[in-house]
Amino acid sequence: MISNKVALVTAGGSGMGAHVAQRLAQDGYTVGILSSSGRGEALANQLGGFGVTGSNQSNEDLKRLVDKALDKYGRIDAVVNSAGHGQRGVIAEISDEQWFDAFNIYFMNVVRTSRLVIPTMLNQKHGSIVNISAYGALQPSPLFPTSSVIRAALSNYVKLSAQTYAKDNIRMNNVLPGFINSMDLDREWLDRIPMGRFGEMQEVSSLISLLVSDVGAYITGQDILIDGGLVK
C-alpha cells in the first residue's frame, strides 16, 4: 500500500473516471475528484478523499481542486485526466463551434491541468500524468471524427511534455482504450475486435494504476493501446 500519496482525477464522477478513482484509492492514494455533478464529490468522500464540483473546461475549477490538494496534503503525485465526448457526425458537416468545443473537451482539459500541477511536481522532483484518450488517436475512425483528430494532437503534446520533463522525473502518458463496457455499445461492433469482446473498465484502470506507480517509472511519452487488438 502507498502511504500519503495524492492522486487527482478529473471528470471522475461516473464511468471510467470514477472507476479509476476507486482503483487508485484501493492502491492507497488519497484521491481528489473533479466532476460537473455532485457525484464526484460524494464518491471522493466515500473514498476518504476530497472533491470539487466543477468543470475541467474551467481553469478556476481545476485550480480549486489543485489548491485543495496542496492545502490539505502539500503534494500531488499523480493526475488522471478523463473527459466527456465531443461532436460525432459526418466530418464535413461539423461546424467551427463543434470543432472548438471538441478541442476544449479532448485537448485543453489536459493542458489546463498540466499547467497547474507541473510546478508542484517540479518542486517534488516526481509526478505522473495519465490521460484517457482513445484508439482513434492512432487509427482514426469515421464514427468519432473530432476525437480522432484532436487526440492525435494530444499524442504530440504528451510526447513533447514527456521529453521536456523526463529529467525532472515527471512522466506523462496516454492510454488509448478501444470499445470498453463503460460506453453504450452496439453488439455489432464486436466483429471489429479480434478478441471478440468489449474491454472491462477494471482492465483500463489497472493499466493506469501501473502507469502512475513506481513499477511504471520508466514509461513516459507513450500512447498505450488497450483495445483487444482493434488497431492493426
Tab-separated table of C-alpha atoms in Angstrom:
chain	number	residue	atom	x	y	z
A	1	MET	CA	0.000	0.000	0.000
A	2	ILE	CA	1.081	3.556	-0.771
A	3	SER	CA	1.362	5.956	2.130
A	4	ASN	CA	0.463	9.664	1.937
A	5	LYS	CA	0.417	9.937	-1.857
A	6	VAL	CA	-2.230	12.084	-3.562
A	7	ALA	CA	-3.895	11.478	-6.936
A	8	LEU	CA	-6.275	13.803	-8.768
A	9	VAL	CA	-8.909	12.538	-11.208
A	10	THR	CA	-10.799	14.930	-13.466
A	11	ALA	CA	-14.261	14.094	-14.835
A	12	GLY	CA	-14.325	11.444	-12.147
A	13	GLY	CA	-17.968	11.433	-11.131
A	14	SER	CA	-19.035	8.475	-13.254
A	15	GLY	CA	-17.884	5.989	-15.871
A	16	MET	CA	-14.194	5.405	-16.425
A	17	GLY	CA	-13.081	8.353	-14.300
A	18	ALA	CA	-14.987	7.104	-11.265
A	19	HIS	CA	-13.641	3.592	-11.754
A	20	VAL	CA	-10.070	4.903	-11.902
A	21	ALA	CA	-10.610	6.936	-8.732
A	22	GLN	CA	-11.818	3.828	-6.919
A	23	ARG	CA	-8.818	1.818	-8.114
A	24	LEU	CA	-6.320	4.460	-7.023
A	25	ALA	CA	-7.978	4.658	-3.610
A	26	GLN	CA	-7.592	0.865	-3.339
A	27	ASP	CA	-3.923	1.324	-4.226
A	28	GLY	CA	-3.574	3.617	-1.222
A	29	TYR	CA	-3.734	7.072	-2.774
A	30	THR	CA	-5.722	9.879	-1.239
A	31	VAL	CA	-7.947	10.772	-4.180
A	32	GLY	CA	-9.249	14.185	-5.210
A	33	ILE	CA	-12.046	14.184	-7.788
A	34	LEU	CA	-13.371	16.936	-10.025
A	35	SER	CA	-16.753	16.419	-11.665
A	36	SER	CA	-19.502	18.627	-13.006
A	37	SER	CA	-22.109	16.877	-10.871
A	38	GLY	CA	-22.077	16.279	-7.151
A	39	ARG	CA	-21.330	12.603	-7.772
A	40	GLY	CA	-17.583	13.091	-7.880
A	41	GLU	CA	-17.534	14.940	-4.593
A	42	ALA	CA	-19.744	12.266	-2.989
A	43	LEU	CA	-17.527	9.470	-4.312
A	44	ALA	CA	-14.380	11.210	-3.078
A	45	ASN	CA	-15.875	11.486	0.410
A	46	GLN	CA	-16.741	7.772	0.360
A	47	LEU	CA	-13.143	7.009	-0.598
A	48	GLY	CA	-11.717	9.141	2.201
A	49	GLY	CA	-10.527	11.830	-0.175
A	50	PHE	CA	-11.851	15.196	-1.301
A	51	GLY	CA	-13.875	16.538	-4.185
A	52	VAL	CA	-14.699	19.678	-6.122
A	53	THR	CA	-17.842	20.202	-8.173
A	54	GLY	CA	-16.821	21.956	-11.358
A	55	SER	CA	-15.681	21.566	-14.948
A	56	ASN	CA	-12.349	20.548	-16.446
A	57	GLN	CA	-13.021	23.271	-19.007
A	58	SER	CA	-12.613	25.872	-16.259
A	59	ASN	CA	-9.177	26.981	-15.082
A	60	GLU	CA	-10.761	28.266	-11.891
A	61	ASP	CA	-12.435	24.952	-11.045
A	62	LEU	CA	-9.278	22.980	-11.750
A	63	LYS	CA	-7.282	25.397	-9.621
A	64	ARG	CA	-9.716	24.829	-6.746
A	65	LEU	CA	-9.011	21.089	-6.966
A	66	VAL	CA	-5.245	21.579	-7.095
A	67	ASP	CA	-5.263	24.167	-4.296
A	68	LYS	CA	-7.356	21.872	-2.122
A	69	ALA	CA	-4.836	19.060	-2.559
A	70	LEU	CA	-1.900	21.318	-1.751
A	71	ASP	CA	-3.612	22.995	1.208
A	72	LYS	CA	-4.615	19.668	2.782
A	73	TYR	CA	-1.685	17.433	1.818
A	74	GLY	CA	1.100	19.573	0.338
A	75	ARG	CA	1.676	17.277	-2.637
A	76	ILE	CA	0.293	15.884	-5.893
A	77	ASP	CA	1.808	12.607	-7.033
A	78	ALA	CA	-0.485	11.544	-9.861
A	79	VAL	CA	-3.113	13.059	-12.135
A	80	VAL	CA	-5.551	11.201	-14.359
A	81	ASN	CA	-7.348	13.305	-16.955
A	82	SER	CA	-10.653	11.907	-18.108
A	83	ALA	CA	-13.038	13.687	-20.476
A	84	GLY	CA	-16.512	13.685	-21.928
A	85	HIS	CA	-17.489	13.250	-25.567
A	86	GLY	CA	-17.242	15.729	-28.411
A	87	GLN	CA	-19.317	16.034	-31.561
A	88	ARG	CA	-19.902	12.998	-33.763
A	89	GLY	CA	-21.179	13.045	-37.314
A	90	VAL	CA	-20.014	13.363	-40.898
A	91	ILE	CA	-16.675	15.161	-40.801
A	92	ALA	CA	-17.517	17.819	-43.421
A	93	GLU	CA	-20.733	18.688	-41.593
A	94	ILE	CA	-19.132	19.520	-38.240
A	95	SER	CA	-19.285	23.249	-37.550
A	96	ASP	CA	-16.480	25.526	-36.347
A	97	GLU	CA	-18.143	25.780	-32.961
A	98	GLN	CA	-18.362	21.998	-32.644
A	99	TRP	CA	-14.672	21.601	-33.526
A	100	PHE	CA	-13.672	24.206	-30.931
A	101	ASP	CA	-15.911	22.580	-28.326
A	102	ALA	CA	-14.283	19.215	-29.007
A	103	PHE	CA	-10.817	20.802	-28.760
A	104	ASN	CA	-11.782	22.049	-25.311
A	105	ILE	CA	-13.046	18.624	-24.277
A	106	TYR	CA	-10.259	16.399	-25.605
A	107	PHE	CA	-7.156	18.614	-25.564
A	108	MET	CA	-7.398	21.694	-23.381
A	109	ASN	CA	-8.513	19.698	-20.335
A	110	VAL	CA	-5.032	18.133	-20.299
A	111	VAL	CA	-3.240	21.413	-20.997
A	112	ARG	CA	-5.052	23.215	-18.176
A	113	THR	CA	-4.429	20.532	-15.582
A	114	SER	CA	-0.791	20.030	-16.554
A	115	ARG	CA	-0.088	23.759	-16.353
A	116	LEU	CA	-1.410	23.765	-12.785
A	117	VAL	CA	0.276	20.632	-11.411
A	118	ILE	CA	3.672	20.582	-13.115
A	119	PRO	CA	5.158	23.354	-10.918
A	120	THR	CA	4.372	21.264	-7.828
A	121	MET	CA	5.775	18.131	-9.479
A	122	LEU	CA	8.943	20.051	-10.377
A	123	ASN	CA	9.410	21.001	-6.725
A	124	GLN	CA	8.803	17.396	-5.667
A	125	LYS	CA	11.075	16.020	-8.416
A	126	HIS	CA	8.448	13.451	-9.335
A	127	GLY	CA	4.948	13.031	-10.692
A	128	SER	CA	2.914	11.084	-13.219
A	129	ILE	CA	0.130	12.324	-15.501
A	130	VAL	CA	-2.052	9.883	-17.438
A	131	ASN	CA	-4.638	10.976	-19.973
A	132	ILE	CA	-7.527	8.752	-21.015
A	133	SER	CA	-7.518	9.155	-24.785
A	134	ALA	CA	-8.913	6.720	-27.391
A	135	TYR	CA	-7.764	4.293	-30.080
A	136	GLY	CA	-8.725	6.819	-32.773
A	137	ALA	CA	-5.592	8.823	-31.973
A	138	LEU	CA	-3.627	6.145	-33.862
A	139	GLN	CA	-6.289	4.747	-36.202
A	140	PRO	CA	-8.870	7.441	-36.978
A	141	SER	CA	-12.486	6.361	-37.078
A	142	PRO	CA	-15.312	7.991	-39.067
A	143	LEU	CA	-17.506	7.181	-36.057
A	144	PHE	CA	-15.521	9.616	-33.884
A	145	PRO	CA	-14.059	12.314	-36.155
A	146	THR	CA	-13.386	15.074	-33.613
A	147	SER	CA	-11.943	12.608	-31.114
A	148	SER	CA	-9.656	11.021	-33.717
A	149	VAL	CA	-8.252	14.314	-34.987
A	150	ILE	CA	-7.817	16.130	-31.696
A	151	ARG	CA	-6.475	13.165	-29.748
A	152	ALA	CA	-3.807	12.742	-32.414
A	153	ALA	CA	-2.695	16.265	-31.474
A	154	LEU	CA	-2.796	15.244	-27.807
A	155	SER	CA	-0.329	12.462	-28.594
A	156	ASN	CA	2.256	15.006	-29.722
A	157	TYR	CA	1.560	17.245	-26.731
A	158	VAL	CA	2.271	14.292	-24.465
A	159	LYS	CA	5.477	13.383	-26.291
A	160	LEU	CA	6.751	16.965	-26.031
A	161	SER	CA	5.811	17.214	-22.358
A	162	ALA	CA	7.473	13.891	-21.585
A	163	GLN	CA	10.680	14.959	-23.334
A	164	THR	CA	10.695	18.306	-21.533
A	165	TYR	CA	10.204	16.962	-18.011
A	166	ALA	CA	11.750	13.471	-18.051
A	167	LYS	CA	14.919	14.790	-16.432
A	168	ASP	CA	12.788	16.016	-13.525
A	169	ASN	CA	11.214	12.577	-13.053
A	170	ILE	CA	7.840	13.812	-14.297
A	171	ARG	CA	6.133	11.412	-16.669
A	172	MET	CA	3.150	11.771	-18.987
A	173	ASN	CA	1.385	9.044	-20.967
A	174	ASN	CA	-1.869	8.426	-22.806
A	175	VAL	CA	-3.951	5.282	-22.544
A	176	LEU	CA	-5.951	4.536	-25.684
A	177	PRO	CA	-8.968	2.336	-24.963
A	178	GLY	CA	-10.939	0.656	-27.691
A	179	PHE	CA	-14.545	-0.287	-27.013
A	180	ILE	CA	-14.941	-0.500	-23.231
A	181	ASN	CA	-18.052	-1.519	-21.305
A	182	SER	CA	-18.323	1.949	-19.752
A	183	MET	CA	-19.910	3.002	-23.058
A	184	ASP	CA	-23.328	2.302	-24.554
A	185	LEU	CA	-22.128	-0.209	-27.126
A	186	ASP	CA	-23.729	-1.786	-30.175
A	187	ARG	CA	-23.071	-5.528	-30.236
A	188	GLU	CA	-22.271	-5.448	-33.969
A	189	TRP	CA	-19.025	-3.644	-33.118
A	190	LEU	CA	-17.753	-6.915	-31.654
A	191	ASP	CA	-16.979	-8.072	-35.197
A	192	ARG	CA	-14.225	-5.443	-35.388
A	193	ILE	CA	-12.432	-6.654	-32.245
A	194	PRO	CA	-10.080	-9.635	-32.703
A	195	MET	CA	-10.598	-10.710	-29.077
A	196	GLY	CA	-14.334	-10.867	-29.708
A	197	ARG	CA	-15.317	-8.986	-26.568
A	198	PHE	CA	-15.519	-5.486	-25.156
A	199	GLY	CA	-12.897	-4.315	-22.685
A	200	GLU	CA	-13.611	-4.054	-18.976
A	201	MET	CA	-13.225	-0.839	-17.012
A	202	GLN	CA	-11.022	-2.618	-14.480
A	203	GLU	CA	-8.599	-3.538	-17.274
A	204	VAL	CA	-8.155	0.138	-18.139
A	205	SER	CA	-7.911	1.234	-14.506
A	206	SER	CA	-5.309	-1.488	-13.850
A	207	LEU	CA	-3.176	-0.134	-16.691
A	208	ILE	CA	-3.476	3.387	-15.303
A	209	SER	CA	-2.574	2.087	-11.847
A	210	LEU	CA	0.646	0.678	-13.280
A	211	LEU	CA	1.492	3.866	-15.179
A	212	VAL	CA	1.222	6.134	-12.136
A	213	SER	CA	3.111	3.689	-9.901
A	214	ASP	CA	6.819	3.164	-9.341
A	215	VAL	CA	6.500	-0.058	-11.358
A	216	GLY	CA	5.866	2.128	-14.413
A	217	ALA	CA	8.657	4.563	-13.598
A	218	TYR	CA	10.499	4.080	-16.922
A	219	ILE	CA	7.438	4.644	-19.126
A	220	THR	CA	6.842	8.141	-20.484
A	221	GLY	CA	5.677	9.833	-23.670
A	222	GLN	CA	3.684	6.809	-24.814
A	223	ASP	CA	0.321	6.117	-26.427
A	224	ILE	CA	-0.602	2.753	-24.940
A	225	LEU	CA	-3.395	0.882	-26.691
A	226	ILE	CA	-5.793	-1.254	-24.690
A	227	ASP	CA	-8.174	-2.345	-27.437
A	228	GLY	CA	-8.282	-6.152	-27.761
A	229	GLY	CA	-6.289	-5.965	-30.993
A	230	LEU	CA	-8.627	-3.476	-32.721
A	231	VAL	CA	-5.866	-1.245	-34.125
A	232	LYS	CA	-3.840	-3.147	-36.699
